[in-house]
mmCIF file of C-alpha atoms in Angstrom:
data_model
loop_
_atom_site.group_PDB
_atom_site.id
_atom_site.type_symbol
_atom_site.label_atom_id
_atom_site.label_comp_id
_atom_site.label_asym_id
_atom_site.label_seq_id
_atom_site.Cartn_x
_atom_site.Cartn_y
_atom_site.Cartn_z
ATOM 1 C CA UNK A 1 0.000 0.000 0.000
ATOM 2 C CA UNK A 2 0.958 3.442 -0.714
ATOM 3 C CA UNK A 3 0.946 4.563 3.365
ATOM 4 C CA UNK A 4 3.056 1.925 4.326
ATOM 5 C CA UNK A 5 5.754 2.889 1.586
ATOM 6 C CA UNK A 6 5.691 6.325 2.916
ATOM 7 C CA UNK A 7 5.777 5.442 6.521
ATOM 8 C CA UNK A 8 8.724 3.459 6.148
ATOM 9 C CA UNK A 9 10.549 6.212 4.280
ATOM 10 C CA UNK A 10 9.618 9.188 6.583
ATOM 11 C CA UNK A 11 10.301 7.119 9.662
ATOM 12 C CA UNK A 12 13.618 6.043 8.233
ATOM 13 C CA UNK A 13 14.135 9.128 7.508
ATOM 14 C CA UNK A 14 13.891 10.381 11.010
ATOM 15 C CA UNK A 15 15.679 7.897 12.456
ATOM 16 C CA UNK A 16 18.605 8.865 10.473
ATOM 17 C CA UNK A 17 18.356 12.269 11.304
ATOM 18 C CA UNK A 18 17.800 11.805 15.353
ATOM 19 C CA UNK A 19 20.757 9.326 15.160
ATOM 20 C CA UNK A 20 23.128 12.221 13.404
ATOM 21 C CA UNK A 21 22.235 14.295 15.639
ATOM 22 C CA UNK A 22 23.164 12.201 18.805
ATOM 23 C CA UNK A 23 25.921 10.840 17.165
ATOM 24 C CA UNK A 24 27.465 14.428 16.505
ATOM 25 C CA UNK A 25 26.868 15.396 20.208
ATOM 26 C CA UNK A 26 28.277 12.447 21.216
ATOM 27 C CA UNK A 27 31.002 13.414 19.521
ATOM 28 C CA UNK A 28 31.114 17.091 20.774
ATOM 29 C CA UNK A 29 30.739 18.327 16.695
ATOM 30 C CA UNK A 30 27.498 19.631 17.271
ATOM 31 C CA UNK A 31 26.474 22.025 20.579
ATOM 32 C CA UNK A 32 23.235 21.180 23.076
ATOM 33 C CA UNK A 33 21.871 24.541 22.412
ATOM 34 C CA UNK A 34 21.796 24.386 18.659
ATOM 35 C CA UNK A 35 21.058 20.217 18.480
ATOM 36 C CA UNK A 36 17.439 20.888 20.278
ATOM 37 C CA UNK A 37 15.837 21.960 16.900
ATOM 38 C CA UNK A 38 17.329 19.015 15.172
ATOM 39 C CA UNK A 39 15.661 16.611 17.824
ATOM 40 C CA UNK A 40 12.527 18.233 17.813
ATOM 41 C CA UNK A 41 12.312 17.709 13.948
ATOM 42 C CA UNK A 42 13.462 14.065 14.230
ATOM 43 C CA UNK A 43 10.831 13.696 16.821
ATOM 44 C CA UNK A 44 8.194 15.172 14.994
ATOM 45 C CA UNK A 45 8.219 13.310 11.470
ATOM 46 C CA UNK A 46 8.937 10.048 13.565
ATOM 47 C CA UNK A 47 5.879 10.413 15.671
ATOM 48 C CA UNK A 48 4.066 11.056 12.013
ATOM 49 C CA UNK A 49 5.117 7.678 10.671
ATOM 50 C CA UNK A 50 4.392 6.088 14.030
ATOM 51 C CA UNK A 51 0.466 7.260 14.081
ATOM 52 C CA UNK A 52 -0.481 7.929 10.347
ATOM 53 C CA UNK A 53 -3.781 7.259 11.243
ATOM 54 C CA UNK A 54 -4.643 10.742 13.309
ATOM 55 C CA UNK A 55 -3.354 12.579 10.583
ATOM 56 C CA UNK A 56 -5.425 9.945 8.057
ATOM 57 C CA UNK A 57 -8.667 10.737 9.953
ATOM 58 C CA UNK A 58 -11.335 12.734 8.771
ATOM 59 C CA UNK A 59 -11.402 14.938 12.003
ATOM 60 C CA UNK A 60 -7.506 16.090 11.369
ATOM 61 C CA UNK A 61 -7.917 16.107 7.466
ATOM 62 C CA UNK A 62 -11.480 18.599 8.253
ATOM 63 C CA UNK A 63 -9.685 20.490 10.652
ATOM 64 C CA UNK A 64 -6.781 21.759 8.489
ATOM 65 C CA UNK A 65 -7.285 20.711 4.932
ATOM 66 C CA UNK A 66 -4.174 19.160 5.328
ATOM 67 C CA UNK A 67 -3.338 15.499 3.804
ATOM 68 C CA UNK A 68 -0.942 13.151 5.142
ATOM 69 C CA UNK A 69 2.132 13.810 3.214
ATOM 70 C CA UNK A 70 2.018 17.356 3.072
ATOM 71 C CA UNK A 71 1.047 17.007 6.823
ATOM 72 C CA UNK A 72 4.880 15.526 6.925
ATOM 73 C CA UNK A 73 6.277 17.675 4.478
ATOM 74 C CA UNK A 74 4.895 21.260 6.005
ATOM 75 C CA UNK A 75 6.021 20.531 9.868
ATOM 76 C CA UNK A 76 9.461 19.334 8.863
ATOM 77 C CA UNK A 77 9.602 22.701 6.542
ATOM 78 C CA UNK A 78 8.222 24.509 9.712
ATOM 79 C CA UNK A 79 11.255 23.323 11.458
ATOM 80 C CA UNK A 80 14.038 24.273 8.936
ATOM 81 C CA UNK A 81 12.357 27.675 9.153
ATOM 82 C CA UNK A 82 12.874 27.963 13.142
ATOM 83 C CA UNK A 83 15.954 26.514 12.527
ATOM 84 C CA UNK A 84 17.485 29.254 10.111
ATOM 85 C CA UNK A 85 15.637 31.912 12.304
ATOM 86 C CA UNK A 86 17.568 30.051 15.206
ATOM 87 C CA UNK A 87 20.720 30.721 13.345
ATOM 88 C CA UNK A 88 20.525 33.950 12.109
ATOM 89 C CA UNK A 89 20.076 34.904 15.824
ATOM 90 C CA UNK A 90 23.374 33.176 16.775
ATOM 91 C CA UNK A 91 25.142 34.538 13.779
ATOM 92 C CA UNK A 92 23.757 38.232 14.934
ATOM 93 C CA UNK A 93 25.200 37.503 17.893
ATOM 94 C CA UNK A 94 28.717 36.000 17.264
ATOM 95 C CA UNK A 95 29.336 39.035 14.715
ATOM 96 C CA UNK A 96 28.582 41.080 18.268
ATOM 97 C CA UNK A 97 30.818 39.183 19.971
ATOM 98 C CA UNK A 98 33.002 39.610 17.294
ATOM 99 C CA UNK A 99 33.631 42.895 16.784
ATOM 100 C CA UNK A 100 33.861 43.492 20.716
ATOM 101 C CA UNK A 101 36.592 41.269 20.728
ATOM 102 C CA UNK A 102 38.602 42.816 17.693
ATOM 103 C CA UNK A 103 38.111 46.318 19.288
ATOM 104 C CA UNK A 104 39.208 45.200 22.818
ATOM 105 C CA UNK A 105 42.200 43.338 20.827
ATOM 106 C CA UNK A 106 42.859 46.862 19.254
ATOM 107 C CA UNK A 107 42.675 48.316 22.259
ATOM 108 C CA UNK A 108 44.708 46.026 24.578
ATOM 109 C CA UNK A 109 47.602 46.003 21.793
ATOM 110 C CA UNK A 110 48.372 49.806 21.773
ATOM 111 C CA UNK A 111 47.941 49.917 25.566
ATOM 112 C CA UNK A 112 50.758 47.093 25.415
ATOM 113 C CA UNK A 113 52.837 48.823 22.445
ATOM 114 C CA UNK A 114 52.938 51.919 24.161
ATOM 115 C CA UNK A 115 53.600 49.833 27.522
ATOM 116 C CA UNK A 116 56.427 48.347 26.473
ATOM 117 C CA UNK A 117 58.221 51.269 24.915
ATOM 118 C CA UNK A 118 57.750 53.170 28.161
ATOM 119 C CA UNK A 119 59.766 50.201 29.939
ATOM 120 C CA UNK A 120 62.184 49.872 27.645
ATOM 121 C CA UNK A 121 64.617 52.422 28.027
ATOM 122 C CA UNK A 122 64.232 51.816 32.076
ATOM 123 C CA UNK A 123 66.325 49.016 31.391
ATOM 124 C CA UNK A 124 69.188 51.292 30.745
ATOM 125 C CA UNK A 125 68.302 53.802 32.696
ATOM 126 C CA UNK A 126 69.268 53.234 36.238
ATOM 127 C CA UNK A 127 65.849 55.506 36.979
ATOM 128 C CA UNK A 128 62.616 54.875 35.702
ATOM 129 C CA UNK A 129 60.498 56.672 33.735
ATOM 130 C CA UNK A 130 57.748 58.425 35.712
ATOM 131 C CA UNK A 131 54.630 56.582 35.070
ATOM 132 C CA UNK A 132 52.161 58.784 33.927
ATOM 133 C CA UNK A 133 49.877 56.198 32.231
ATOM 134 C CA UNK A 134 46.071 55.094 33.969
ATOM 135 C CA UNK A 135 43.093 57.407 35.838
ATOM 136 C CA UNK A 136 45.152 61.204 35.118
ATOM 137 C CA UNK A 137 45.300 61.180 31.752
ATOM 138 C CA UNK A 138 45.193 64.609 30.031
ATOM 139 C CA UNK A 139 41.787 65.348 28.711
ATOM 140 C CA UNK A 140 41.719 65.876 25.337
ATOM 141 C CA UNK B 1 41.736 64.052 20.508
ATOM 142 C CA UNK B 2 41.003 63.353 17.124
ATOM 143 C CA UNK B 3 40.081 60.118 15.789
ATOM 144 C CA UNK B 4 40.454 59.525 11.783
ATOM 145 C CA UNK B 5 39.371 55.935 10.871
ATOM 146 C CA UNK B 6 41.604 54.688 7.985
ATOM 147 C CA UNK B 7 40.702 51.882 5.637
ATOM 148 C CA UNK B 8 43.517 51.635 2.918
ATOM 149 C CA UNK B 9 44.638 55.098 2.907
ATOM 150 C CA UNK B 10 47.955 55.537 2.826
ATOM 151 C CA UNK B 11 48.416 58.541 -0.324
ATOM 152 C CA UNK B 12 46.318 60.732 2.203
ATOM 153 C CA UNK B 13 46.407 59.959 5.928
ATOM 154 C CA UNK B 14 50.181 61.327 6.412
ATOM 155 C CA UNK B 15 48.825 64.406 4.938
ATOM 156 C CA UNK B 16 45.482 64.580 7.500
ATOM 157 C CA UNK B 17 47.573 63.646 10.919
ATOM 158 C CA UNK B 18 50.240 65.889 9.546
ATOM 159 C CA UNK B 19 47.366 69.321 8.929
ATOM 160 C CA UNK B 20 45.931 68.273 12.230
ATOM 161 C CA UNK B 21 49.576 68.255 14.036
ATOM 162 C CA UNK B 22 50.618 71.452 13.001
ATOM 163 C CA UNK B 23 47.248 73.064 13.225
ATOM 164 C CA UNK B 24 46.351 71.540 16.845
ATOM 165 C CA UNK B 25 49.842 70.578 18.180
ATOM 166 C CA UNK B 26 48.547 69.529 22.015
ATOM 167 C CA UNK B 27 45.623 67.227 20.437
ATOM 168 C CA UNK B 28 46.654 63.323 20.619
ATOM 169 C CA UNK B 29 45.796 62.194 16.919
ATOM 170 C CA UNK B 30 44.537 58.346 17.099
ATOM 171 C CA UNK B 31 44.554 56.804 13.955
ATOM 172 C CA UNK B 32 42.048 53.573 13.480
ATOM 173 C CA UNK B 33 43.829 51.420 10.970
ATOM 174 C CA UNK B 34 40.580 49.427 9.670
ATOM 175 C CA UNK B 35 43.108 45.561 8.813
ATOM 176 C CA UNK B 36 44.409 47.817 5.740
ATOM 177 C CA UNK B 37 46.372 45.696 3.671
ATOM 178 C CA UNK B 38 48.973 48.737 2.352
ATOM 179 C CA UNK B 39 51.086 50.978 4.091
ATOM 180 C CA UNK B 40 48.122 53.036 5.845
ATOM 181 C CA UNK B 41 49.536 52.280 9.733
ATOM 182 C CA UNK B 42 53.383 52.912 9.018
ATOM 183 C CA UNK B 43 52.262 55.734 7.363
ATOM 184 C CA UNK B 44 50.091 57.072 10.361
ATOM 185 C CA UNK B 45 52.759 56.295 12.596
ATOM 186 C CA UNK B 46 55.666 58.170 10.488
ATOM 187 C CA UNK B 47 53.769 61.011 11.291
ATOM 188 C CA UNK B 48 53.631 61.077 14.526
ATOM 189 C CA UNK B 49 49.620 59.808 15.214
ATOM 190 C CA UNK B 50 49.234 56.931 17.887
ATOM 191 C CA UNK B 51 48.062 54.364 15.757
ATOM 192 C CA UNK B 52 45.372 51.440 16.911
ATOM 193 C CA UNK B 53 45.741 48.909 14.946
ATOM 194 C CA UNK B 54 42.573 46.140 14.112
ATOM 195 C CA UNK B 55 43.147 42.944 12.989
ATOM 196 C CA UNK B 56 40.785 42.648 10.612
ATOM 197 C CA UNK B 57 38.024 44.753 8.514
ATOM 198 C CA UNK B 58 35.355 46.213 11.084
ATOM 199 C CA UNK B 59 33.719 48.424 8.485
ATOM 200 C CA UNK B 60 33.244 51.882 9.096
ATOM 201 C CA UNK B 61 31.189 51.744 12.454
ATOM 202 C CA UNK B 62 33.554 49.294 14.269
ATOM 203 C CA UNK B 63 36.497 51.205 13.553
ATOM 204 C CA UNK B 64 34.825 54.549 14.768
ATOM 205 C CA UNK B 65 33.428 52.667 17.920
ATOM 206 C CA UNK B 66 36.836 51.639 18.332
ATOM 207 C CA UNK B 67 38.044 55.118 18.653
ATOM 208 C CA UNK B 68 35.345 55.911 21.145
ATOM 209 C CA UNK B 69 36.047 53.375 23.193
ATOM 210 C CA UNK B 70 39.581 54.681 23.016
ATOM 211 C CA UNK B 71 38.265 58.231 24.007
ATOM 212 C CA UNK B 72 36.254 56.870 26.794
ATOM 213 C CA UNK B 73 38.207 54.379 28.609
ATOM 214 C CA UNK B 74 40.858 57.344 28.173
ATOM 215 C CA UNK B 75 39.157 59.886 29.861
ATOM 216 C CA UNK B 76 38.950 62.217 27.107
ATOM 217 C CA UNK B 77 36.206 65.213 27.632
ATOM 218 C CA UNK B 78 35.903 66.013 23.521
ATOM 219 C CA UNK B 79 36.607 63.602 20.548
ATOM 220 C CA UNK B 80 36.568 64.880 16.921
ATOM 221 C CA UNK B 81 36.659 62.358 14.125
ATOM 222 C CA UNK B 82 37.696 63.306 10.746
ATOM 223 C CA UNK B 83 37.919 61.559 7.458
ATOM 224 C CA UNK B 84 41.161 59.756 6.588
ATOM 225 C CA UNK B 85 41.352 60.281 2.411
ATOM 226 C CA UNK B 86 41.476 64.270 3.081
ATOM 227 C CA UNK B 87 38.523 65.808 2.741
ATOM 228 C CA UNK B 88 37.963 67.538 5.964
ATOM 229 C CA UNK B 89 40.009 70.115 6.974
ATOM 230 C CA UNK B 90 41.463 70.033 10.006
ATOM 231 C CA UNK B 91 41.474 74.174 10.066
ATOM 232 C CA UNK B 92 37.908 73.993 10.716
ATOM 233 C CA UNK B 93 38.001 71.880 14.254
ATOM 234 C CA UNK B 94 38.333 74.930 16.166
ATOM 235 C CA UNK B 95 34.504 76.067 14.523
ATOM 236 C CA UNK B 96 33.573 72.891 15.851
ATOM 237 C CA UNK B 97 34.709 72.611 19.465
ATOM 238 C CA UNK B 98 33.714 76.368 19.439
ATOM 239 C CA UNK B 99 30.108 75.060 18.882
ATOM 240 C CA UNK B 100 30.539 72.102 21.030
ATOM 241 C CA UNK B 101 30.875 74.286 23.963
ATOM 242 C CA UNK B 102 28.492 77.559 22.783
ATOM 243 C CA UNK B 103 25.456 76.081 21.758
ATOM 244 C CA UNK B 104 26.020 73.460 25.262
ATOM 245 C CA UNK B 105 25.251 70.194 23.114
ATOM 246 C CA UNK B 106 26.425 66.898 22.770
ATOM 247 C CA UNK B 107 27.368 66.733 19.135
ATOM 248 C CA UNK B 108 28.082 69.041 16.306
ATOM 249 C CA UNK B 109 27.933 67.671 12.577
ATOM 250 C CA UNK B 110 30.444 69.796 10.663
ATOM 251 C CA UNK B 111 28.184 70.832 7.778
ATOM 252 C CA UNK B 112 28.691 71.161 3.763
ATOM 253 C CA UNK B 113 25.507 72.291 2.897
ATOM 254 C CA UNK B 114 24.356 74.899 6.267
ATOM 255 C CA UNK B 115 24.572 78.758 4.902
ATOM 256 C CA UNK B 116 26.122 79.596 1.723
ATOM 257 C CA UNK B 117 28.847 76.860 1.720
ATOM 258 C CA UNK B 118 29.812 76.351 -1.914
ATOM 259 C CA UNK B 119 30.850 72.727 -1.797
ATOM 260 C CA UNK B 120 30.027 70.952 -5.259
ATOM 261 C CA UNK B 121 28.624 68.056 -5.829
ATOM 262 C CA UNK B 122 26.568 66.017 -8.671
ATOM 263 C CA UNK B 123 23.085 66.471 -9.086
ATOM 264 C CA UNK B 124 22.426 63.038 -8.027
ATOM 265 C CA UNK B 125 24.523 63.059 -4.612
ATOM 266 C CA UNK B 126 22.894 66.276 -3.821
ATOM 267 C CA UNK B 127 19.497 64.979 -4.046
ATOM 268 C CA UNK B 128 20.165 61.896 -2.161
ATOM 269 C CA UNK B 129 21.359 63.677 0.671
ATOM 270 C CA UNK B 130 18.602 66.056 0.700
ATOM 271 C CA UNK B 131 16.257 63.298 0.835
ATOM 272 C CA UNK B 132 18.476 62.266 3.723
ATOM 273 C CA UNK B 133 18.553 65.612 5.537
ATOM 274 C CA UNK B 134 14.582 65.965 5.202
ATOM 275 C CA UNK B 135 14.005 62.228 6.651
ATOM 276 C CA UNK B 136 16.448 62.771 9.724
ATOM 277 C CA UNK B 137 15.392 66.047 10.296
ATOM 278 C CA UNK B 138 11.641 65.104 10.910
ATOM 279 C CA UNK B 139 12.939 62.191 13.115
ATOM 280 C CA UNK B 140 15.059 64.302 15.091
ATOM 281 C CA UNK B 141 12.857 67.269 15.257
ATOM 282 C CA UNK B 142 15.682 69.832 14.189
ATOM 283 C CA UNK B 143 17.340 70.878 10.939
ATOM 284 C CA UNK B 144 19.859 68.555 10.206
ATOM 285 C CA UNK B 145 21.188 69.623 6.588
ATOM 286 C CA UNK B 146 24.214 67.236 6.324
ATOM 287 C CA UNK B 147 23.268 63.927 8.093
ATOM 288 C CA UNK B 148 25.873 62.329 6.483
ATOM 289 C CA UNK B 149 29.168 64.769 7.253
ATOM 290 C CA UNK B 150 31.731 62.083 8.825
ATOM 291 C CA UNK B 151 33.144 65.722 10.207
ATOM 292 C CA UNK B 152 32.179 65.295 13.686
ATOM 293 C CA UNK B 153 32.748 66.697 17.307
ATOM 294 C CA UNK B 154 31.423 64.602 20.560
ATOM 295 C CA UNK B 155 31.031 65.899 24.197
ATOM 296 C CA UNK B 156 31.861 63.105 27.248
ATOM 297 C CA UNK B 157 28.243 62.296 27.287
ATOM 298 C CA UNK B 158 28.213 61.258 23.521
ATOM 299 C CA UNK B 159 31.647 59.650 23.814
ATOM 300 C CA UNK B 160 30.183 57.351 26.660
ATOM 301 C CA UNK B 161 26.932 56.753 24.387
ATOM 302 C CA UNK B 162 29.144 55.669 21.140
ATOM 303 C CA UNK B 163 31.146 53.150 23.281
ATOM 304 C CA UNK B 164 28.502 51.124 24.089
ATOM 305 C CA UNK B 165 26.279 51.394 21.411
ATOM 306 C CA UNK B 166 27.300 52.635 18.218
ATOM 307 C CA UNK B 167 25.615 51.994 14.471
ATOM 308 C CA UNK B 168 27.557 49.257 12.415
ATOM 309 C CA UNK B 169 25.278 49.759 8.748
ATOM 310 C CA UNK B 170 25.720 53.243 8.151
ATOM 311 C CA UNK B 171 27.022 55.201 11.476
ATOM 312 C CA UNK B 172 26.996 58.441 10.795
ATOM 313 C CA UNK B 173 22.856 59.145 9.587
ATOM 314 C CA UNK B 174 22.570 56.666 11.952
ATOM 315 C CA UNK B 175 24.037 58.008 15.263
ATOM 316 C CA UNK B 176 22.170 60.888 14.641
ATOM 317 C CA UNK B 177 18.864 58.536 15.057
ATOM 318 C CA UNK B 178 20.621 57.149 18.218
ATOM 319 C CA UNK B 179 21.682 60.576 19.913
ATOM 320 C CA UNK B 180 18.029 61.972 19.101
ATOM 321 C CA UNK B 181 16.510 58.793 21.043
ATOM 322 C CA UNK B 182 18.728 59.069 24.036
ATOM 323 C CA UNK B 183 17.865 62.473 24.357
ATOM 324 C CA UNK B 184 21.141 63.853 23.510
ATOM 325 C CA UNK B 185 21.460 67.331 21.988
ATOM 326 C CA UNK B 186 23.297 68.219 18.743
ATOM 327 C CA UNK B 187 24.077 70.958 16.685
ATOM 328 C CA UNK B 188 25.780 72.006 13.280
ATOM 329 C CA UNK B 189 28.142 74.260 11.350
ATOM 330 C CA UNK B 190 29.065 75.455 8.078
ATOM 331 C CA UNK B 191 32.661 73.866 7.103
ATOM 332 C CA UNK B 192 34.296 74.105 3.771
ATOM 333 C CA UNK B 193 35.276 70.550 2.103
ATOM 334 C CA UNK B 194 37.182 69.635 -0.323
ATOM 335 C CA UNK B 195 37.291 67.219 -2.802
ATOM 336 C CA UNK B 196 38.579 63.636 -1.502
ATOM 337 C CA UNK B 197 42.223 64.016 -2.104
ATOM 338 C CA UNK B 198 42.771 59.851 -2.741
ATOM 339 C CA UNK B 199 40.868 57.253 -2.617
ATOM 340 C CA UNK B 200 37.411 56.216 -4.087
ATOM 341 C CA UNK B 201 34.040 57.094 -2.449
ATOM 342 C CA UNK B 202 32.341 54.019 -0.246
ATOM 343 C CA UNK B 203 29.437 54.962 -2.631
ATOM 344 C CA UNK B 204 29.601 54.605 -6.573
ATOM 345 C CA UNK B 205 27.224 55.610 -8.924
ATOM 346 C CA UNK B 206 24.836 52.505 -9.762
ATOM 347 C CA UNK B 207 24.235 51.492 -6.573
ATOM 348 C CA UNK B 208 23.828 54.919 -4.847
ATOM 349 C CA UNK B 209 19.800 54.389 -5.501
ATOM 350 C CA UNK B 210 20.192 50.767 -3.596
ATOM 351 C CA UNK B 211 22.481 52.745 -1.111
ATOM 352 C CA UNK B 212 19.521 55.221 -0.144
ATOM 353 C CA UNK B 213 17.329 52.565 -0.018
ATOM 354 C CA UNK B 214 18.935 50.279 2.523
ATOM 355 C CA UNK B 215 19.975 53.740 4.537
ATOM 356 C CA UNK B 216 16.729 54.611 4.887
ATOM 357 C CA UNK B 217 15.334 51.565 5.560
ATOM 358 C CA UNK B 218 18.385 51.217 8.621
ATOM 359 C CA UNK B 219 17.011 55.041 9.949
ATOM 360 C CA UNK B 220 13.305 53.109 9.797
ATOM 361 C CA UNK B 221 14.617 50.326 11.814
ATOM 362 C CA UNK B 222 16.689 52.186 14.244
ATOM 363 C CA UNK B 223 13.584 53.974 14.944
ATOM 364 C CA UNK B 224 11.881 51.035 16.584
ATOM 365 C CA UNK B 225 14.932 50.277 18.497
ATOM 366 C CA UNK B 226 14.618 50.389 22.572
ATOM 367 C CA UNK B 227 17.197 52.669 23.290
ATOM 368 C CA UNK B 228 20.456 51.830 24.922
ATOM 369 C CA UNK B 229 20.234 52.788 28.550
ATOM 370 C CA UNK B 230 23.124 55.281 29.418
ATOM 371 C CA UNK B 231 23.664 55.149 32.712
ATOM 372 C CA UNK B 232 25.416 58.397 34.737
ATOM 373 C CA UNK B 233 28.784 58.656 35.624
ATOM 374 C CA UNK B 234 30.511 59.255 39.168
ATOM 375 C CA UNK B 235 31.027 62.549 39.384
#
C-alpha cells in the first residue's frame, strides 16, 4: 500500500536524522543549544510515521485541509524555518561578539605597544620613567 | 583628541595627521587602521599619530566605535573624528569645538551644505542627501542639513553613548537617530570641504539608488529600536 511505503521512508528518515544528531553530540561536533531543533524535527516526522492514522482521519484532514504527506512535508519545513531563524540569531550575535573582541584586541595592543616602549629604556636607565599612564590622563 | 578611521589610505592619511599636528599641536591624533592591507599604519605612525591597529576589517562603524572606546576608557572630555582620504580640513576643528561648547550640546555635525557653503557636488549626490537631511530632520525634530558629514565633534556624554552602542550599517545618519533617542542634543556648522584628495568614495554611482534605499530603511529600523540605557557617571 501506498501509506506503508511512505511510513517506512519518513520514519527512516527520522531515524537517520535523530541518530546524526546524537551521534554528533556524542562526539562534541554539534552544541546542546543548537542540536534541540534538530531533535525536535526528528521527533516530529517520527511520531508522524508512528500514528499515520490521526493525521489519516477525517477529524484532522477537516480540521486543516491538510493530507498526510504534506502534513509531513509542512512541519518538517516549519522546522528548517525555526531553525534558520535560530541561526541567524546566533550569527547576529557572534558578529557582536566579534567585533567586541577585535576592538578590545585593538585596544589592549596599543595599551601594550605603548607599555612596552615606556619600559624599555628603564632598562638602561638606572631611573625609571615616571609613570604617567592610567586614571590622570590629560583630557583631550 | 582626534580620531580619523583609515581603511587603505595611505596617499592621504600622512597628509590629515600631519594638517591636524601642526594646526592643533597639544591634540593626541589616534589613527584607526581598519586591517588595511597597504602601508596606511606605518604611514600614520611616520607622522607622529598613535596608531590602533585592528586585525581585521570592522567596516566603518567598528572602527569609529573603536576610537570611542579609546576616548572613553581614556578619559577624554571632547573627541573629533575626521575623514582619513582628506577631505575635511582640520582648520575647521576649532569652529567645531567652538560650537561644542556655545550652543552646550552633545554633538556638532560639521556641515557642507548649512549657509552659503559652496561645496560641489553632482546632481544626483545632492538629491540623495537632501532626501536624507529631510528624513532625519523630521525624526530628530531639528534641521539637520548634512546627516551624512563624517566631520564630527562629541562631548563626554556622547563619547560614553558611542562606546557602548554605536551603528555598524551606516554610522553616521545613523548616530544621529541614536543621539536623538537618548535624548542627547546636537548641533551644526558650516565647514568648507574639499574634494577627496585619494581614494574612491564608499558609494559609486549605480548602486547609490540601492544605497539610499537600505539607509533609509536602517534610519526606519533604528527607529523602533529600545534605546540603549546610558547610565550616569561618578562625578
Amino acid at each position: 500500500m501506498m501509506l506503508i511505503k511512505i511510513q517506512i521512508i519518513v520514519g527512516l528518515l527520522s531515524m537517520g536524522l535523530l541518530s546524526i544528531t546524537f551521534e554528533l553530540i556524542r562526539k562534541k561536533k554539534l552544541r546542546e543549544e543548537y542540536a534541540i531543533l534538530w531533535l525536535f524535527t526528528g521527533i516530529a516526522v517520527l511520531v508522524f510515521s508512528l500514528w499515520p492514522e490521526f493525521f489519516l482521519s477525517q477529524f484532522f484532514v477537516r480540521m486543516t485541509g491538510i493530507f498526510y504527506l504534506s502534513a509531513v512535508v509542512l512541519i518538517a519545513f516549519f522546522f528548517l524555518l525555526l531553525i534558520v531563524f535560530h541561526f541567524s540569531v546566533v550569527i547576529s550575535n557572534l558578529t557582536e561578539e566579534n567585533k567586541n573582541l577585535a576592538q578590545r584586541y585593538g585596544l589592549l595592543e596599543l595599551e601594550f605597544k605603548e607599555l612596552r616602549k615606556r619600559s624599555l629604556p628603564s632598562e638602561t636607565d638606572t631611573h625609571p620613567p615616571p609613570r604617567s599612564g592610567g586614571a590622570g590622563m590629560t583630557s583631550f | 583628541m582626534v580620531i580619523i578611521p583609515a581603511y587603505n589610505e595611505e596617499e592621504s592619511v600622512g597628509k590629515v595627521v600631519e594638517k591636524v599636528h601642526t594646526l592643533l599641536p597639544q591634540v593626541e591624533v589616534l589613527v584607526i587602521n581598519d586591517g588595511s592591507t597597504d602601508l596606511t599604519s606605518e604611514k600614520a605612525r611616520g607622522y607622529g599619530a598613535t596608531v590602533l591597529d585592528l586585525p581585521f576589517n570592522l567596516g566603518i562603524g567598528g572602527a569609529m566605535q573603536t576610537g570611542y572606546k579609546f576616548a572613553y576608557e581614556k578619559g577624554h572630555d571632547v573627541a573629533i573624528q575626521v575623514d582619513a582620504d582628506g577631505q575635511h580640513d582640520p582648520g575647521e576643528i576649532p569652529k567645531l569645538l567652538l560650537a561644542l561648547t556655545e550652543k552646550q550640546v552633545d554633538m556638532v555635525i560639521g556641515s557642507r551644505f548649512l549657509g552659503n557653503s559652496e561645496f560641489k557636488s553632482s546632481m544626483g549626490r545632492r538629491l540623495g542627501i537632501s532626501v536624507f537631511s529631510k528624513v532625519i530632520s523630521t525624526i530628530a525634530g531639528q534641521r539637520i542639513t548634512d546627516p551624512t558629514s563624517g566631520f564630527r565633534a562629541a562631548s563626554r556624554k556622547a563619547i560614553q553613548l558611542f562606546a557602548s552602542d554605536y551603528p555598524q550599517d551606516y554610522p553616521e545618519p545613523e548616530a544621529v537617530v541614536l543621539l536623538h533617542q537618548c535624548r542627547l542634543r546636537m548641533g551644526e556648522v558650516q565647514v568648507g570641504m574639499s574634494e577627496r584628495s585619494s581614494g574612491l568614495s564608499s558609494i559609486t554611482k549605480i548602486k547609490s539608488v540601492y544605497y539610499m534605499v537600505k539607509v533609509l530603511l536602517a534610519i526606519f529600523v533604528d527607529c523602533f529600536k529600545k534605546p540603549p540605557f546610558l547610565r550616569q557617571e561618578g562625578e
